[in-house]
Amino acid sequence: MEEIGLPELTPEQVEELCSIAEDAAREYVLSKVPPKHVETLNISVETDGEKPLTLTVDVEIVLSPLMQEYDVQRLADEAVKEAFKSAEKYLRELKCRLQK
């Protein structure tokens, strides 16, 4: 993720960031595949460091055998991209609020 130039985040802001990223990844997956065809959906969002803050998003998906033709790796990669996009949006909005 690019440098946005934020001050150090509070623990609550870090928690909100992780939650937003996780929700975005989950929503993306479930918008592409019906929930009844998802056997496993594990999303892990972690932060490391303070300045710079490193965000790590892992998405593990196992679909039902009915979805064997579906490109699960691509779905997981796209979900990670959505998570980062939402996290960046949150950080940019936070930066705007802090500058006022």
N, CA and C of each residue as an Amber inpcrd file, in Angstrom:
protein
   300
   0.8360000  -1.1700000   0.0000000   0.0000000   0.0000000   0.0000000
   0.8810000   1.2330000   0.0000000   0.4420000   2.2590000  -0.6550000
   1.2540000   3.4590000  -0.7360000   1.2360000   4.2320000   0.5710000
   2.1960000   5.0970000   0.7260000   2.3040000   5.9430000   1.9150000
   1.2300000   7.0200000   1.8580000   0.3790000   7.0720000   2.8800000
  -0.7010000   8.0520000   2.9180000  -0.3260000   9.2370000   3.7960000
   0.5790000   9.0470000   4.7370000   1.0270000  10.1450000   5.5790000
   0.1270000  10.4120000   6.7660000  -0.2420000   9.3670000   7.4680000
  -1.0810000   9.4950000   8.6580000  -0.2250000   9.5330000   9.9100000
  -0.7330000  10.1730000  10.9660000  -0.0580000  10.0250000  12.2480000
  -0.2850000   8.6000000  12.7550000   0.3660000   8.2420000  13.8050000
   0.2120000   6.9060000  14.3770000  -1.2500000   6.6500000  14.7250000
  -1.7390000   5.4690000  14.3660000  -3.1360000   5.1220000  14.6230000
  -3.3270000   4.6350000  16.0550000  -4.4990000   4.9190000  16.6040000
  -4.8480000   4.4040000  17.9270000  -5.2000000   2.9240000  17.7830000
  -5.1870000   2.1730000  18.8850000  -5.5970000   0.7710000  18.8090000
  -7.0160000   0.6140000  18.2410000  -7.9010000   1.5340000  18.5680000
  -9.2750000   1.4700000  18.0660000  -9.3100000   1.6730000  16.5490000
  -8.4830000   2.5890000  16.0460000  -8.4240000   2.8390000  14.6100000
  -7.8300000   1.6460000  13.8650000  -6.8390000   1.0050000  14.4600000
  -6.2430000  -0.1920000  13.8530000  -7.2850000  -1.3050000  13.8060000
  -8.0380000  -1.4580000  14.8800000  -9.0840000  -2.4850000  14.9310000
 -10.1500000  -2.2060000  13.8690000 -10.5450000  -0.9490000  13.7310000
 -11.5380000  -0.5660000  12.7250000 -11.0010000  -0.8290000  11.3190000
  -9.7440000  -0.5170000  11.0880000  -9.1030000  -0.7670000   9.7980000
  -9.1630000  -2.2490000   9.4390000  -8.7950000  -3.0930000  10.3820000
  -8.8110000  -4.5410000  10.1490000 -10.2280000  -5.0370000   9.8860000
 -11.1700000  -4.5310000  10.6420000 -12.5660000  -4.9280000  10.4840000
 -13.0980000  -4.5280000   9.1070000 -12.7930000  -3.3210000   8.6750000
 -13.2370000  -2.8380000   7.3630000 -12.6460000  -3.6980000   6.2500000
 -11.3720000  -4.0140000   6.3520000 -10.7160000  -4.8390000   5.3260000
 -11.3220000  -6.2410000   5.2920000 -11.5490000  -6.8220000   6.4540000
 -12.1330000  -8.1590000   6.5190000 -13.5460000  -8.1720000   5.9350000
 -14.3450000  -7.1960000   6.3220000 -15.7180000  -7.1160000   5.8110000
 -15.7440000  -6.9550000   4.2940000 -14.8450000  -6.1510000   3.7610000
 -14.7990000  -5.9330000   2.3170000 -14.4600000  -7.2290000   1.5770000
 -13.5000000  -7.9690000   2.0900000 -13.1280000  -9.2370000   1.4600000
 -14.2920000 -10.2260000   1.5230000 -14.9330000 -10.3250000   2.6650000
 -16.0660000 -11.2440000   2.8410000 -17.2160000 -10.8680000   1.8970000
 -17.5520000  -9.5910000   1.8620000 -18.6420000  -9.1290000   0.9940000
 -18.3310000  -9.4050000  -0.4720000 -17.0780000  -9.2280000  -0.8550000
 -16.6990000  -9.4780000  -2.2440000 -16.9130000 -10.9470000  -2.5980000
 -16.4000000 -11.8360000  -1.7680000 -16.5370000 -13.2690000  -2.0430000
 -18.0090000 -13.6560000  -2.1320000 -18.8020000 -13.1940000  -1.1610000
 -20.2080000 -13.5830000  -1.1190000 -21.0410000 -12.8870000  -2.1970000
 -20.4810000 -11.8580000  -2.8280000 -21.1840000 -11.2370000  -3.9560000
 -20.9330000 -12.0110000  -5.2480000 -19.8920000 -12.8340000  -5.2530000
 -19.5290000 -13.5940000  -6.4470000 -19.9880000 -15.0510000  -6.3990000
 -20.1060000 -15.5850000  -5.1940000 -20.4630000 -16.9880000  -5.0220000
 -21.5960000 -17.0700000  -3.9920000 -22.6490000 -17.8060000  -4.2810000
 -23.7250000 -17.9410000  -3.2910000 -23.1880000 -18.5480000  -1.9950000
 -23.5950000 -18.0090000  -0.8460000 -23.0930000 -18.5080000   0.4400000
 -23.2350000 -20.0220000   0.6140000 -24.2900000 -20.6020000   0.0440000
 -24.4940000 -22.0510000   0.2090000 -23.4410000 -22.8750000  -0.5240000
 -22.6840000 -22.2420000  -1.4410000 -21.6220000 -22.9500000  -2.1590000
 -20.2360000 -22.7010000  -1.5590000 -20.1890000 -21.9620000  -0.4650000
 -18.9180000 -21.6970000   0.2080000 -18.8150000 -22.6250000   1.4130000
 -17.8790000 -23.5540000   1.3560000 -17.6920000 -24.4760000   2.4790000
 -16.8180000 -23.8580000   3.5570000 -15.7730000 -23.1480000   3.1390000
 -14.8580000 -22.5050000   4.0800000 -14.5050000 -21.1280000   3.5590000
 -14.5850000 -20.1480000   4.4540000 -14.1420000 -18.7980000   4.1210000
 -13.4410000 -18.2400000   5.3500000 -12.1280000 -18.2540000   5.3050000
 -11.3180000 -17.7110000   6.3900000 -10.6050000 -16.4690000   5.8830000
 -10.8080000 -15.3810000   6.6030000 -10.1640000 -14.1230000   6.2400000
  -9.3700000 -13.6470000   7.4380000  -8.1080000 -13.3890000   7.2060000
  -7.2180000 -12.9250000   8.2640000  -6.6430000 -11.5790000   7.8590000
  -6.8170000 -10.5970000   8.7350000  -6.2610000  -9.2730000   8.4950000
  -5.3990000  -8.9130000   9.6930000  -4.1400000  -8.6190000   9.4370000
  -3.2050000  -8.2910000  10.5100000  -2.4480000  -7.0250000  10.1740000
  -2.0550000  -6.3220000  11.2200000  -1.2010000  -5.1550000  11.0380000
   0.1250000  -5.4260000  11.7300000   1.1420000  -4.7690000  11.2260000
   2.4590000  -4.9110000  11.8160000   3.1120000  -3.5360000  11.8120000
   3.7580000  -3.2070000  12.8990000   4.4400000  -1.9270000  12.9990000
   3.4580000  -0.8040000  13.2680000   4.0010000   0.3860000  13.4080000
   3.1650000   1.5440000  13.6690000   3.3640000   2.6060000  12.6020000
   4.6010000   2.9070000  12.3290000   4.8770000   3.8970000  11.2980000
   6.1490000   3.4830000  10.5820000   6.0820000   2.8370000   9.4500000
   4.8780000   2.6000000   8.6670000   4.0900000   1.3990000   9.1830000
   2.8070000   1.4390000   8.9460000   1.8990000   0.3550000   9.2950000
   1.8190000  -0.5900000   8.1070000   2.0250000  -1.8660000   8.3590000
   1.9320000  -2.8610000   7.2960000   0.6650000  -3.6650000   7.5050000
  -0.1410000  -3.7570000   6.4610000  -1.3940000  -4.4950000   6.5110000
  -1.2400000  -5.7670000   5.6960000  -1.6050000  -6.8970000   6.2940000
  -1.5400000  -8.1890000   5.6220000  -2.9400000  -8.7890000   5.5930000
  -3.3750000  -9.2010000   4.4120000  -4.6980000  -9.7990000   4.2520000
  -4.5280000 -11.1730000   3.6080000  -5.0710000 -12.2000000   4.2590000
  -5.0650000 -13.5540000   3.7130000  -6.5040000 -14.0220000   3.5880000
  -6.8290000 -14.5950000   2.4300000  -8.1700000 -15.1190000   2.2040000
  -8.0500000 -16.5760000   1.7890000  -8.7120000 -17.4550000   2.5490000
  -8.7340000 -18.8860000   2.2350000 -10.1750000 -19.2500000   1.9110000
 -10.3690000 -19.8270000   0.7330000 -11.7140000 -20.1890000   0.2940000
 -11.7290000 -21.6420000  -0.1530000 -12.7310000 -22.3720000   0.3200000
 -13.0060000 -23.7110000  -0.1860000 -14.4610000 -23.7020000  -0.6170000
 -14.6710000 -23.9930000  -1.8980000 -16.0260000 -24.0130000  -2.4330000
 -16.5490000 -25.4460000  -2.5110000 -17.8520000 -25.5750000  -2.5860000
 -18.4680000 -26.9020000  -2.6800000 -18.0560000 -27.5500000  -4.0030000
 -18.1470000 -28.8650000  -4.0650000 -17.7850000 -29.5740000  -5.3070000
 -18.5870000 -29.0950000  -6.5240000 -19.7620000 -28.5380000  -6.3010000
 -20.5640000 -28.0160000  -7.4150000 -19.8720000 -26.8550000  -8.1200000
 -18.9410000 -26.2200000  -7.4420000 -18.2450000 -25.0510000  -7.9790000
 -16.8260000 -25.3960000  -8.4310000 -16.5690000 -26.6510000  -8.7860000
 -15.2030000 -27.0800000  -9.0970000 -14.5860000 -26.3600000 -10.2910000
 -15.4020000 -25.8180000 -11.1830000 -14.8730000 -25.0990000 -12.3420000
 -14.5010000 -23.6440000 -12.0080000 -14.8980000 -23.1850000 -10.8430000
 -14.6730000 -21.7840000 -10.4640000 -13.2070000 -21.5560000 -10.1160000
 -12.6520000 -20.4400000 -10.5350000 -11.2500000 -20.0930000 -10.2640000
 -11.1450000 -19.5170000  -8.8410000 -10.9250000 -20.3870000  -7.8780000
 -10.9050000 -20.0000000  -6.4690000  -9.7270000 -19.0790000  -6.1580000
  -8.5820000 -19.3250000  -6.7560000  -7.4100000 -18.4790000  -6.4980000
  -7.6540000 -17.0510000  -6.9670000  -8.2650000 -16.9080000  -8.1160000
  -8.5820000 -15.5770000  -8.6300000  -9.5780000 -14.8770000  -7.7120000
 -10.5760000 -15.6150000  -7.2450000 -11.5640000 -15.0640000  -6.3160000
 -10.8830000 -14.5720000  -5.0430000  -9.9730000 -15.3660000  -4.5030000
  -9.2490000 -14.9750000  -3.2920000  -8.3860000 -13.7380000  -3.5420000
  -7.6980000 -13.7050000  -4.6810000  -6.8510000 -12.5570000  -5.0170000
  -7.6760000 -11.2770000  -5.1530000  -8.8220000 -11.3880000  -5.8110000
  -9.7010000 -10.2230000  -5.9820000 -10.2640000  -9.7650000  -4.6350000
 -10.5610000 -10.7050000  -3.7490000 -11.0570000 -10.3530000  -2.4160000
  -9.9950000  -9.5920000  -1.6280000  -8.7450000 -10.0140000  -1.7640000
  -7.6390000  -9.3090000  -1.1030000  -7.5270000  -7.8850000  -1.6500000
  -7.6490000  -7.7290000  -2.9700000  -7.5930000  -6.3970000  -3.5730000
  -8.7030000  -5.5030000  -3.0240000  -9.9040000  -6.0560000  -2.8940000
 -11.0280000  -5.2910000  -2.3520000 -10.7630000  -4.8830000  -0.9060000
 -10.1610000  -5.7780000  -0.1460000  -9.8350000  -5.4770000   1.2500000
  -8.8640000  -4.3020000   1.3190000  -7.8270000  -4.3290000   0.4800000
  -6.8620000  -3.2320000   0.4720000  -7.4890000  -1.9270000  -0.0010000
  -8.3610000  -2.0230000  -0.9970000  -9.0300000  -0.8290000  -1.5010000
  -9.8770000  -0.1780000  -0.3910000 -10.6170000  -0.9870000   0.3470000
 -11.4410000  -0.4620000   1.4390000 -10.5870000   0.0870000   2.5790000
  -9.4890000  -0.5920000   2.8760000  -8.5890000  -0.1240000   3.9290000
  -7.9810000   1.2230000   3.5480000  -7.5680000   1.3460000   2.2970000
  -6.9860000   2.6110000   1.8430000  -8.0160000   3.7330000   1.8900000
  -9.2400000   3.4290000   1.4980000 -10.3120000   4.4350000   1.5490000
 -10.5310000   4.9030000   2.9820000 -10.5650000   3.9500000   3.9170000
 -10.7380000   4.2910000   5.3320000  -9.6080000   5.2060000   5.8090000
  -8.3840000   4.8580000   5.4550000  -7.2310000   5.6490000   5.8970000
  -7.2440000   7.0540000   5.2920000  -7.6350000   7.1550000   4.0410000
  -7.7140000   8.4790000   3.4110000  -8.7960000   9.3370000   4.0750000
  -9.9530000   8.7180000   4.3820000 -11.0210000   9.4460000   5.0730000
 -10.5700000   9.8690000   6.4710000  -9.8510000   8.9880000   7.1410000
  -9.3390000   9.2810000   8.4760000  -8.3540000  10.4480000   8.4130000
  -7.5010000  10.4420000   7.4150000  -6.5360000  11.5210000   7.2540000
  -7.2620000  12.8500000   7.0460000  -8.3100000  12.8500000   6.2380000
  -9.0880000  14.0810000   6.0080000  -9.7280000  14.5700000   7.3030000
 -10.2780000  13.6500000   8.0730000 -10.9150000  14.0350000   9.3590000
  -9.8870000  14.6130000  10.3240000  -8.6990000  14.0250000  10.3450000
  -7.6590000  14.4750000  11.2700000  -7.0760000  15.8180000  10.8800000
  -7.1560000  16.1700000   9.6120000  -6.5860000  17.4330000   9.1520000
  -7.5130000  18.6130000   9.3870000  -8.7710000  18.3490000   9.7290000
  -9.7280000  19.4450000   9.9370000  -9.5430000  20.0910000  11.2780000
